[in-house]
PDB file of C-alpha atoms in Angstrom:
ATOM      1  CA  MET A 262      56.417-200.347   5.184  1.00 46.00           C
ATOM      2  CA  ALA A 263      59.394-201.128   7.508  1.00 45.00           C
ATOM      3  CA  GLY A 264      60.154-204.314   8.745  1.00 45.00           C
ATOM      4  CA  SER A 265      62.978-206.733   9.238  1.00 40.00           C
ATOM      5  CA  ALA A 266      64.066-210.327   7.912  1.00 40.00           C
ATOM      6  CA  LEU A 267      66.032-213.055   8.461  1.00 41.00           C
ATOM      7  CA  ILE A 268      68.397-213.790   5.444  1.00 40.00           C
ATOM      8  CA  ALA A 269      70.099-217.412   5.825  1.00 41.00           C
ATOM      9  CA  CYS A 270      71.746-219.896   3.136  1.00 42.00           C
ATOM     10  CA  ASN A 271      72.842-222.736   1.704  1.00 40.00           C
ATOM     11  CA  PHE A 272      76.251-221.284   1.749  1.00 37.00           C
ATOM     12  CA  CYS A 273      76.558-220.869   4.947  1.00 41.00           C
ATOM     13  CA  ALA A 274      75.114-224.585   5.944  1.00 40.00           C
ATOM     14  CA  ASN A 275      77.297-226.067   3.272  1.00 42.00           C
ATOM     15  CA  SER A 276      80.229-223.695   4.607  1.00 41.00           C
ATOM     16  CA  GLY A 277      79.816-224.600   8.422  1.00 44.00           C
ATOM     17  CA  ILE A 278      78.990-220.942   9.140  1.00 40.00           C
ATOM     18  CA  SER A 279      75.775-220.460  11.209  1.00 40.00           C
ATOM     19  CA  PHE A 280      74.403-217.005   9.917  1.00 38.00           C
ATOM     20  CA  ALA A 281      70.861-215.580  10.456  1.00 40.00           C
ATOM     21  CA  THR A 282      71.310-211.705  10.010  1.00 40.00           C
ATOM     22  CA  PRO A 283      67.856-209.534  10.678  1.00 42.00           C
ATOM     23  CA  LEU A 284      68.239-207.051   7.827  1.00 38.00           C
ATOM     24  CA  PRO A 285      65.928-204.078   7.484  1.00 41.00           C
ATOM     25  CA  PHE A 286      63.655-203.711   4.091  1.00 37.00           C
ATOM     26  CA  ARG A 287      61.337-201.343   2.550  1.00 38.00           C
ATOM     27  CA  SER A 288      58.781-202.132  -0.242  1.00 39.00           C
ATOM     28  CA  ALA A 289      59.636-200.185  -3.836  1.00 39.00           C
ATOM     29  CA  PRO A 290      56.354-199.361  -5.108  1.00 41.00           C
ATOM     30  CA  SER A 291      58.518-197.899  -8.426  1.00 41.00           C
ATOM     31  CA  ILE A 292      59.615-201.122  -9.122  1.00 39.00           C
ATOM     32  CA  ILE A 293      56.371-202.942  -8.649  1.00 37.00           C
ATOM     33  CA  GLN A 294      54.886-200.679 -11.170  1.00 42.00           C
ATOM     34  CA  GLN A 295      57.416-201.020 -13.750  1.00 43.00           C
ATOM     35  CA  THR A 296      57.567-204.740 -13.200  1.00 41.00           C
ATOM     36  CA  ALA A 297      53.809-204.670 -14.324  1.00 42.00           C
ATOM     37  CA  ALA A 298      54.430-202.226 -17.294  1.00 44.00           C
ATOM     38  CA  SER A 299      57.438-204.124 -18.409  1.00 43.00           C
ATOM     39  CA  PRO A 300      59.206-207.922 -17.938  1.00 44.00           C
ATOM     40  CA  ASP A 301      62.380-206.967 -18.486  1.00 45.00           C
ATOM     41  CA  THR A 302      62.413-204.219 -16.580  1.00 42.00           C
ATOM     42  CA  ALA A 303      61.602-206.180 -13.901  1.00 42.00           C
ATOM     43  CA  LEU A 304      64.754-208.771 -14.070  1.00 44.00           C
ATOM     44  CA  THR A 305      66.714-205.756 -14.484  1.00 44.00           C
ATOM     45  CA  ALA A 306      65.882-204.418 -11.305  1.00 40.00           C
ATOM     46  CA  GLU A 307      66.350-207.712  -9.174  1.00 41.00           C
ATOM     47  CA  GLU A 308      69.856-208.227 -11.225  1.00 45.00           C
ATOM     48  CA  ASN A 309      70.836-205.062  -9.713  1.00 44.00           C
ATOM     49  CA  LEU A 310      69.892-205.976  -6.499  1.00 39.00           C
ATOM     50  CA  ALA A 311      71.666-208.770  -6.682  1.00 43.00           C
ATOM     51  CA  SER A 312      74.925-207.564  -7.620  1.00 44.00           C
ATOM     52  CA  SER A 313      74.398-204.099  -5.704  1.00 44.00           C
ATOM     53  CA  PRO A 314      76.939-203.869  -2.662  1.00 45.00           C
ATOM     54  CA  VAL A 315      75.582-205.014   0.938  1.00 43.00           C
ATOM     55  CA  GLY A 316      76.214-202.491   3.532  1.00 43.00           C
ATOM     56  CA  ALA A 317      76.779-204.408   6.909  1.00 41.00           C
ATOM     57  CA  GLY A 318      73.807-202.415   8.245  1.00 40.00           C
ATOM     58  CA  SER A 319      71.076-202.260   5.872  1.00 38.00           C
ATOM     59  CA  ILE A 320      69.908-203.905   2.036  1.00 38.00           C
ATOM     60  CA  VAL A 321      66.832-202.754   0.070  1.00 38.00           C
ATOM     61  CA  PHE A 322      65.031-206.201  -0.041  1.00 37.00           C
ATOM     62  CA  THR A 323      62.284-206.468  -1.917  1.00 37.00           C
ATOM     63  CA  THR A 324      58.883-208.838  -1.557  1.00 35.00           C
ATOM     64  CA  ALA A 325      57.551-208.539  -4.625  1.00 37.00           C
ATOM     65  CA  LEU A 326      59.508-207.758  -7.393  1.00 34.00           C
ATOM     66  CA  VAL A 327      57.796-210.193 -10.076  1.00 34.00           C
ATOM     67  CA  VAL A 328      54.390-210.214 -10.987  1.00 34.00           C
ATOM     68  CA  ALA A 329      52.315-212.707 -12.791  1.00 37.00           C
ATOM     69  CA  GLY A 330      54.157-213.692 -15.364  1.00 40.00           C
ATOM     70  CA  ALA A 331      57.003-210.856 -15.349  1.00 38.00           C
ATOM     71  CA  THR A 332      59.862-214.000 -15.244  1.00 39.00           C
ATOM     72  CA  CYS A 333      59.754-217.132 -14.473  1.00 41.00           C
ATOM     73  CA  LEU A 334      59.939-218.672 -10.773  1.00 44.00           C
ATOM     74  CA  HIS A 335      63.458-220.616 -11.520  1.00 45.00           C
ATOM     75  CA  ARG A 336      65.236-217.690 -12.685  1.00 47.00           C
ATOM     76  CA  ARG A 337      63.503-215.333  -9.948  1.00 45.00           C
ATOM     77  CA  ASN A 338      64.783-217.966  -7.005  1.00 51.00           C
ATOM     78  CA  ALA A 339      68.243-217.937  -8.748  1.00 50.00           C
ATOM     79  CA  HIS A 340      68.620-214.182  -8.369  1.00 48.00           C
ATOM     80  CA  ARG A 341      67.475-214.309  -4.787  1.00 53.00           C
ATOM     81  CA  ARG A 342      69.781-216.927  -3.668  1.00 57.00           C
ATOM     82  CA  ALA A 343      72.804-215.109  -5.540  1.00 55.00           C
ATOM     83  CA  ALA A 344      71.769-212.031  -3.161  1.00 52.00           C
ATOM     84  CA  ARG A 345      71.213-213.891  -0.271  1.00 59.00           C
ATOM     85  CA  GLY A 346      75.295-215.531  -0.649  1.00 57.00           C
ATOM     86  CA  LYS A 347      76.571-211.797  -1.395  1.00 53.00           C
ATOM     87  CA  VAL A 348      75.174-211.618   1.937  1.00 49.00           C
ATOM     88  CA  ALA A 349      76.864-214.150   3.180  1.00 55.00           C
ATOM     89  CA  LEU A 350      80.079-213.671   2.086  1.00 55.00           C
ATOM     90  CA  ARG A 351      80.103-210.283   3.311  1.00 55.00           C
ATOM     91  CA  ALA A 352      79.422-211.327   6.520  1.00 50.00           C
ATOM     92  CA  ALA A 353      82.501-214.194   6.546  1.00 53.00           C
ATOM     93  CA  ALA A 354      84.723-211.556   5.737  1.00 51.00           C
ATOM     94  CA  ASP A 355      83.511-209.115   8.310  1.00 49.00           C
ATOM     95  CA  THR A 356      84.382-211.864  10.698  1.00 48.00           C
ATOM     96  CA  GLU A 357      87.412-212.651   9.840  1.00 50.00           C
ATOM     97  CA  ARG A 358      88.349-208.511   9.899  1.00 46.00           C
ATOM     98  CA  SER A 359      87.361-208.922  13.447  1.00 43.00           C
ATOM     99  CA  THR A 360      90.897-210.494  14.017  1.00 49.00           C
ATOM    100  CA  GLU A 361      93.546-209.189  12.378  1.00 52.00           C
ATOM    101  CA  GLY A 362      96.702-211.557  13.241  1.00 55.00           C
ATOM    102  CA  SER A 363      93.979-214.660  12.693  1.00 54.00           C
ATOM    103  CA  ASN A 364      92.457-212.945   9.714  1.00 53.00           C
ATOM    104  CA  LYS A 365      96.210-213.094   8.142  1.00 56.00           C
ATOM    105  CA  HIS A 366      97.061-216.419   9.471  1.00 57.00           C
ATOM    106  CA  ARG A 367      93.801-217.925   7.967  1.00 55.00           C
ATOM    107  CA  ARG A 368      94.064-216.478   4.970  1.00 56.00           C
ATOM    108  CA  GLU A 369      97.483-217.906   4.369  1.00 58.00           C
ATOM    109  CA  VAL A 370      95.938-221.372   5.168  1.00 54.00           C
ATOM    110  CA  GLY A 371      93.004-220.760   2.881  1.00 55.00           C
ATOM    111  CA  ALA A 372      95.240-220.056   0.146  1.00 55.00           C
ATOM    112  CA  ALA A 373      97.867-223.169   0.879  1.00 54.00           C
ATOM    113  CA  ALA A 374      94.496-225.267   1.105  1.00 49.00           C
ATOM    114  CA  ALA A 375      93.219-223.722  -2.418  1.00 48.00           C
ATOM    115  CA  ALA A 376      96.532-224.461  -4.048  1.00 49.00           C
ATOM    116  CA  ALA A 377      97.149-227.815  -2.983  1.00 45.00           C
ATOM    117  CA  PHE A 378      93.522-228.657  -4.133  1.00 41.00           C
ATOM    118  CA  VAL A 379      93.575-227.507  -7.801  1.00 41.00           C
ATOM    119  CA  GLY A 380      97.383-229.104  -7.673  1.00 43.00           C
ATOM    120  CA  SER A 381      99.146-226.050  -8.463  1.00 40.00           C
ATOM    121  CA  ALA A 382     102.958-226.239  -9.733  1.00 41.00           C
ATOM    122  CA  SER A 383     104.123-224.412  -7.099  1.00 48.00           C
ATOM    123  CA  ALA A 384     102.826-226.653  -4.504  1.00 45.00           C
ATOM    124  CA  SER A 385     103.682-229.977  -6.274  1.00 42.00           C
ATOM    125  CA  SER A 386     107.259-228.731  -6.996  1.00 46.00           C
ATOM    126  CA  ALA A 387     107.256-228.072  -3.060  1.00 46.00           C
ATOM    127  CA  VAL A 388     106.201-231.656  -2.086  1.00 46.00           C
ATOM    128  CA  ALA A 389     108.987-233.111  -4.478  1.00 42.00           C
ATOM    129  CA  LYS A 390     111.439-231.381  -2.922  1.00 48.00           C
ATOM    130  CA  SER A 391     110.941-232.284   0.918  1.00 49.00           C
ATOM    131  CA  SER A 392     108.731-235.636   0.353  1.00 73.00           C
ATOM    132  CA  GLN A 393     109.467-237.193   3.635  1.00 91.00           C
ATOM    133  CA  TYR A 394     108.105-233.958   5.148  1.00 96.00           C
ATOM    134  CA  PRO A 395     106.409-233.174   6.925  1.00 97.00           C
ATOM    135  CA  ILE A 396     105.969-235.865   9.523  1.00 97.00           C
ATOM    136  CA  ILE A 397     102.073-236.714   9.943  1.00 97.00           C
ATOM    137  CA  GLY A 398     100.472-237.396  13.079  1.00 97.00           C
ATOM    138  CA  SER A 399      96.965-238.214  14.238  1.00 97.00           C
ATOM    139  CA  GLU A 400      94.562-235.915  15.727  1.00 97.00           C
ATOM    140  CA  SER A 401      94.123-237.981  19.107  1.00 98.00           C
ATOM    141  CA  ILE A 402      97.475-235.993  20.013  1.00 98.00           C
ATOM    142  CA  MET A 403      95.345-232.800  20.611  1.00 98.00           C
ATOM    143  CA  ASN A 404      92.694-235.097  22.780  1.00 98.00           C
ATOM    144  CA  LYS A 405      91.679-233.066  26.175  1.00 97.00           C
ATOM    145  CA  LYS A 406      94.258-233.309  28.656  1.00 98.00           C
ATOM    146  CA  GLN A 407      94.451-232.207  32.502  1.00 97.00           C
ATOM    147  CA  HIS A 408      94.964-228.620  30.709  1.00 98.00           C
ATOM    148  CA  GLY A 409      93.037-227.937  28.007  1.00 98.00           C
ATOM    149  CA  THR A 410      95.184-230.322  25.074  1.00 98.00           C
ATOM    150  CA  SER A 411      98.337-230.103  27.142  1.00 98.00           C
ATOM    151  CA  PRO A 412      99.454-232.091  30.486  1.00 97.00           C
ATOM    152  CA  HIS A 413      99.503-228.463  32.512  1.00 98.00           C
ATOM    153  CA  ALA A 414     100.218-225.156  32.067  1.00 98.00           C
ATOM    154  CA  VAL A 415     103.149-223.309  30.467  1.00 98.00           C
ATOM    155  CA  GLN A 416     106.170-222.375  32.340  1.00 97.00           C
ATOM    156  CA  ASN A 417     106.325-219.738  34.523  1.00 96.00           C
ATOM    157  CA  GLU A 418     108.876-217.456  33.093  1.00 95.00           C
ATOM    158  CA  LEU A 419     109.161-217.687  29.488  1.00 98.00           C
ATOM    159  CA  ARG A 420     111.649-216.637  27.261  1.00 98.00           C
ATOM    160  CA  TRP A 421     112.146-212.709  25.711  1.00 97.00           C
ATOM    161  CA  GLY A 422     109.242-211.738  27.961  1.00 97.00           C
ATOM    162  CA  CYS A 423     106.741-213.328  26.439  1.00 98.00           C
ATOM    163  CA  ASP A 424     103.349-213.045  27.794  1.00 97.00           C
ATOM    164  CA  ARG A 425     102.461-216.025  29.831  1.00 97.00           C
ATOM    165  CA  ALA A 426      98.365-215.990  30.050  1.00 97.00           C
ATOM    166  CA  LYS A 427      98.642-215.457  26.004  1.00 97.00           C
ATOM    167  CA  ALA A 428     100.809-218.239  25.804  1.00 98.00           C
ATOM    168  CA  ASP A 429      98.988-220.715  27.530  1.00 98.00           C
ATOM    169  CA  GLU A 430      95.510-219.651  26.023  1.00 98.00           C
ATOM    170  CA  ILE A 431      97.444-220.214  22.172  1.00 98.00           C
ATOM    171  CA  CYS A 432      99.109-223.130  23.366  1.00 98.00           C
ATOM    172  CA  SER A 433      96.581-225.746  25.175  1.00 98.00           C
ATOM    173  CA  PHE A 434      93.252-223.769  24.611  1.00 98.00           C
ATOM    174  CA  ASN A 435      93.628-223.009  21.093  1.00 97.00           C
ATOM    175  CA  ARG A 436      93.589-224.894  17.138  1.00 96.00           C
ATOM    176  CA  ASP A 437      92.553-221.917  15.112  1.00 92.00           C
ATOM    177  CA  TYR A 438      93.927-218.433  16.462  1.00 93.00           C
ATOM    178  CA  ALA A 439      97.662-217.130  16.865  1.00 95.00           C
ATOM    179  CA  GLU A 440      99.217-214.392  18.138  1.00 96.00           C
ATOM    180  CA  PHE A 441      98.782-211.010  16.311  1.00 95.00           C
ATOM    181  CA  ALA A 442     101.163-210.648  13.339  1.00 94.00           C
ATOM    182  CA  GLY A 443     104.267-209.055  14.163  1.00 95.00           C
ATOM    183  CA  TYR A 444     104.273-209.606  18.376  1.00 97.00           C
ATOM    184  CA  TRP A 445     107.627-211.341  18.213  1.00 96.00           C
ATOM    185  CA  LYS A 446     109.414-208.578  17.166  1.00 95.00           C
ATOM    186  CA  LYS A 447     108.218-206.570  19.828  1.00 95.00           C
ATOM    187  CA  THR A 448     109.732-208.950  22.248  1.00 97.00           C
ATOM    188  CA  SER A 449     113.269-209.198  22.913  1.00 97.00           C
ATOM    189  CA  PHE A 450     114.013-212.024  20.755  1.00 96.00           C
ATOM    190  CA  ILE A 451     115.520-209.961  17.836  1.00 94.00           C
ATOM    191  CA  GLN A 452     117.395-208.263  20.081  1.00 94.00           C
ATOM    192  CA  GLU A 453     119.288-211.836  21.405  1.00 93.00           C
ATOM    193  CA  LEU A 454     119.479-213.082  18.131  1.00 91.00           C
ATOM    194  CA  ARG A 455     121.381-209.922  16.735  1.00 90.00           C
ATOM    195  CA  GLU A 456     123.704-209.802  19.265  1.00 93.00           C
ATOM    196  CA  MET A 457     124.178-213.519  19.020  1.00 92.00           C
ATOM    197  CA  LYS A 458     125.483-212.869  15.522  1.00 90.00           C
ATOM    198  CA  GLN A 459     127.644-209.661  16.605  1.00 91.00           C
ATOM    199  CA  ASN A 460     129.435-212.205  18.818  1.00 92.00           C
ATOM    200  CA  SER A 461     129.998-214.666  16.037  1.00 88.00           C
ATOM    201  CA  PRO A 462     130.617-212.253  12.910  1.00 89.00           C
ATOM    202  CA  ASP A 463     131.850-215.319  11.033  1.00 89.00           C
ATOM    203  CA  SER A 464     129.362-217.901  11.773  1.00 90.00           C
ATOM    204  CA  GLU A 465     125.632-218.198  11.775  1.00 91.00           C
ATOM    205  CA  PRO A 466     123.998-218.977  15.632  1.00 92.00           C
ATOM    206  CA  GLU A 467     121.540-220.949  15.852  1.00 95.00           C
ATOM    207  CA  ILE A 468     118.586-220.504  18.431  1.00 96.00           C
ATOM    208  CA  THR A 469     117.031-223.965  20.057  1.00 97.00           C
ATOM    209  CA  PHE A 470     113.323-222.861  20.481  1.00 98.00           C
ATOM    210  CA  TYR A 471     111.493-225.267  23.086  1.00 98.00           C
ATOM    211  CA  ASP A 472     108.338-225.942  24.371  1.00 98.00           C
ATOM    212  CA  SER A 473     106.693-223.828  26.553  1.00 98.00           C
ATOM    213  CA  VAL A 474     104.961-226.456  27.995  1.00 98.00           C
ATOM    214  CA  THR A 475     107.193-228.912  28.449  1.00 97.00           C
ATOM    215  CA  GLY A 476     110.471-227.496  27.855  1.00 98.00           C
ATOM    216  CA  LYS A 477     111.548-229.961  24.856  1.00 98.00           C
ATOM    217  CA  PRO A 478     113.371-228.494  21.679  1.00 98.00           C
ATOM    218  CA  LEU A 479     110.766-228.162  18.827  1.00 98.00           C
ATOM    219  CA  PHE A 480     113.237-225.921  16.737  1.00 98.00           C
ATOM    220  CA  VAL A 481     116.748-225.142  15.549  1.00 98.00           C
ATOM    221  CA  ALA A 482     117.124-221.852  13.626  1.00 97.00           C
ATOM    222  CA  PRO A 483     118.405-220.602  11.308  1.00 95.00           C
ATOM    223  CA  ARG A 484     119.861-223.631   9.811  1.00 96.00           C
ATOM    224  CA  GLY A 485     121.126-223.849   6.579  1.00 94.00           C
ATOM    225  CA  ARG A 486     120.495-220.273   6.131  1.00 95.00           C
ATOM    226  CA  SER A 487     121.849-217.162   7.061  1.00 93.00           C
ATOM    227  CA  VAL A 488     120.315-214.938  10.297  1.00 92.00           C
ATOM    228  CA  LYS A 489     119.454-212.535   8.119  1.00 92.00           C
ATOM    229  CA  ASP A 490     117.433-214.749   5.625  1.00 95.00           C
ATOM    230  CA  PHE A 491     115.470-216.313   8.920  1.00 96.00           C
ATOM    231  CA  LEU A 492     114.461-212.715   9.891  1.00 95.00           C
ATOM    232  CA  ASN A 493     113.595-211.569   6.378  1.00 95.00           C
ATOM    233  CA  GLU A 494     111.764-214.746   5.816  1.00 96.00           C
ATOM    234  CA  SER A 495     109.756-214.154   9.610  1.00 96.00           C
ATOM    235  CA  ASN A 496     109.249-210.564   8.865  1.00 94.00           C
ATOM    236  CA  VAL A 497     107.346-210.993   5.566  1.00 93.00           C
ATOM    237  CA  HIS A 498     105.141-213.584   6.592  1.00 90.00           C
ATOM    238  CA  GLY A 499     104.481-211.915  10.251  1.00 94.00           C
ATOM    239  CA  TRP A 500     105.523-215.015  12.160  1.00 96.00           C
ATOM    240  CA  PRO A 501     108.721-216.683  12.845  1.00 97.00           C
ATOM    241  CA  SER A 502     108.943-219.104  10.104  1.00 98.00           C
ATOM    242  CA  PHE A 503     110.953-222.258   9.963  1.00 98.00           C
ATOM    243  CA  ARG A 504     111.952-224.818   6.956  1.00 98.00           C
ATOM    244  CA  ASP A 505     112.116-228.717   7.468  1.00 97.00           C
ATOM    245  CA  GLN A 506     115.863-228.633   8.355  1.00 97.00           C
ATOM    246  CA  GLU A 507     114.972-226.418  11.348  1.00 98.00           C
ATOM    247  CA  VAL A 508     112.211-228.524  12.630  1.00 98.00           C
ATOM    248  CA  VAL A 509     113.087-231.276  15.632  1.00 98.00           C
ATOM    249  CA  TRP A 510     110.843-234.008  14.469  1.00 98.00           C
ATOM    250  CA  GLU A 511     111.264-236.208  17.383  1.00 97.00           C
ATOM    251  CA  ASN A 512     108.788-233.520  19.045  1.00 98.00           C
ATOM    252  CA  VAL A 513     106.986-231.967  16.363  1.00 98.00           C
ATOM    253  CA  ARG A 514     103.826-233.150  14.191  1.00 98.00           C
ATOM    254  CA  CYS A 515     101.686-232.078  11.410  1.00 98.00           C
ATOM    255  CA  LEU A 516      98.335-232.409  11.554  1.00 98.00           C
ATOM    256  CA  PRO A 517      96.377-233.568   7.966  1.00 96.00           C
ATOM    257  CA  ASP A 518      95.030-229.924   8.170  1.00 96.00           C
ATOM    258  CA  GLY A 519      98.223-228.304   8.426  1.00 96.00           C
ATOM    259  CA  GLU A 520      98.207-227.546  11.754  1.00 98.00           C
ATOM    260  CA  SER A 521     101.455-227.818  13.818  1.00 98.00           C
ATOM    261  CA  VAL A 522     101.903-229.460  17.087  1.00 98.00           C
ATOM    262  CA  SER A 523     103.993-230.778  19.378  1.00 98.00           C
ATOM    263  CA  LEU A 524     103.546-234.369  20.502  1.00 98.00           C
ATOM    264  CA  ASP A 525     102.464-233.456  23.968  1.00 98.00           C
ATOM    265  CA  GLY A 526      99.577-231.301  22.513  1.00 98.00           C
ATOM    266  CA  THR A 527     100.770-227.718  22.578  1.00 98.00           C
ATOM    267  CA  HIS A 528      99.506-225.574  19.407  1.00 98.00           C
ATOM    268  CA  LEU A 529     102.304-223.966  17.588  1.00 98.00           C
ATOM    269  CA  GLY A 530     101.200-222.856  14.234  1.00 98.00           C
ATOM    270  CA  HIS A 531     100.612-224.006  10.731  1.00 97.00           C
ATOM    271  CA  ASN A 532     102.665-225.373   7.870  1.00 97.00           C
ATOM    272  CA  ILE A 533     101.682-222.963   5.062  1.00 95.00           C
ATOM    273  CA  PRO A 534     104.294-224.415   2.110  1.00 95.00           C
ATOM    274  CA  ASP A 535     105.323-221.895  -0.587  1.00 94.00           C
ATOM    275  CA  SER A 536     107.437-222.481  -3.793  1.00 93.00           C
ATOM    276  CA  SER A 537     110.720-223.249  -1.635  1.00 92.00           C
ATOM    277  CA  GLY A 538     108.388-225.950   0.299  1.00 95.00           C
ATOM    278  CA  ASN A 539     107.070-226.441   3.667  1.00 97.00           C
ATOM    279  CA  ARG A 540     107.112-223.349   5.677  1.00 97.00           C
ATOM    280  CA  TYR A 541     106.284-223.676   9.445  1.00 98.00           C
ATOM    281  CA  CYS A 542     104.555-220.312  10.763  1.00 97.00           C
ATOM    282  CA  ILE A 543     104.590-220.707  14.338  1.00 98.00           C
ATOM    283  CA  ASN A 544     103.887-218.681  17.370  1.00 98.00           C
ATOM    284  CA  LEU A 545     106.682-217.424  19.148  1.00 98.00           C
ATOM    285  CA  VAL A 546     104.599-217.858  22.581  1.00 98.00           C
ATOM    286  CA  SER A 547     104.499-221.668  21.667  1.00 98.00           C
ATOM    287  CA  VAL A 548     108.254-221.940  21.719  1.00 98.00           C
ATOM    288  CA  ALA A 549     109.442-219.751  24.300  1.00 98.00           C
ATOM    289  CA  GLY A 550     110.318-222.300  26.628  1.00 98.00           C
ATOM    290  CA  ARG A 551     113.484-223.308  28.569  1.00 97.00           C
ATOM    291  CA  PRO A 552     114.914-226.367  28.264  1.00 95.00           C
ATOM    292  CA  VAL A 553     113.566-229.212  30.463  1.00 85.00           C
ATOM    293  CA  ASP A 554     116.154-228.925  33.211  1.00 75.00           C
ATOM    294  CA  ALA A 555     115.781-224.935  33.628  1.00 56.00           C
ATOM    295  CA  ALA A 556     111.887-225.246  33.349  1.00 51.00           C
ATOM    296  CA  LYS A 557     109.701-223.963  35.915  1.00 49.00           C
ATOM    297  CA  THR A 558     106.139-225.277  35.763  1.00 44.00           C
ATOM    298  CA  VAL A 559     103.129-225.505  37.375  1.00 40.00           C
TER     299      VAL A 559
END
């Protein structure tokens, strides 16, 4: 008998996920017959249902697996909740996969939060090494302003050929998403840094990164490490990655949830600590501005 059912679960509600998916189902007379003959067989069938892989388009859903006396109501409901929880988990995973860059960014943020929650040794070590950083800011920094969370739109001409429309979206109308992983390598940024290194082979050149909205300095890198180390770390993580000593703290804050922002309300990225300390994964489009005196703003 063909039909459909709505699957929703407490896992979704507790996780802040709004999820209700119509799923096709069909009855299973053979399983019902086995149930009447043997309660143990009925329980095995339901356990298999709860643990079976759930496809995106279909699921075998049985409304009468358990007949009177086959198994207690408590165990039956527990198995059904487990099955529904698996559906919700897979749906959440599908949602994350829809945006590659944001997916990786969120996983790293989640991993950092989990490490902090369980009090991992590496997180504790990182905090001990730089206890005064990051400087925590108030959520009010990101209050609505004239242009999203910013006082105005991003500069007209961003450095390294960064896309202005994408920069404006990420800087001023976004709190969670990121440019796609590796975007910074598609710009002229690496070429410029390598040319600076070639012109000064005996030193490590520094680049100042300016707020794409206000033109204020936000980061100076590489500082305290080589150009090669800076590029290698950024390449591994997918976004330009800065350390505490490379942050211009007069203009940058971290919110309690790890979001990195400018004091003027520009979304920059997130702090995702590792065993070496705080690591600020930053969107290049957020820090591709020009100095205030050279900025051309709208």
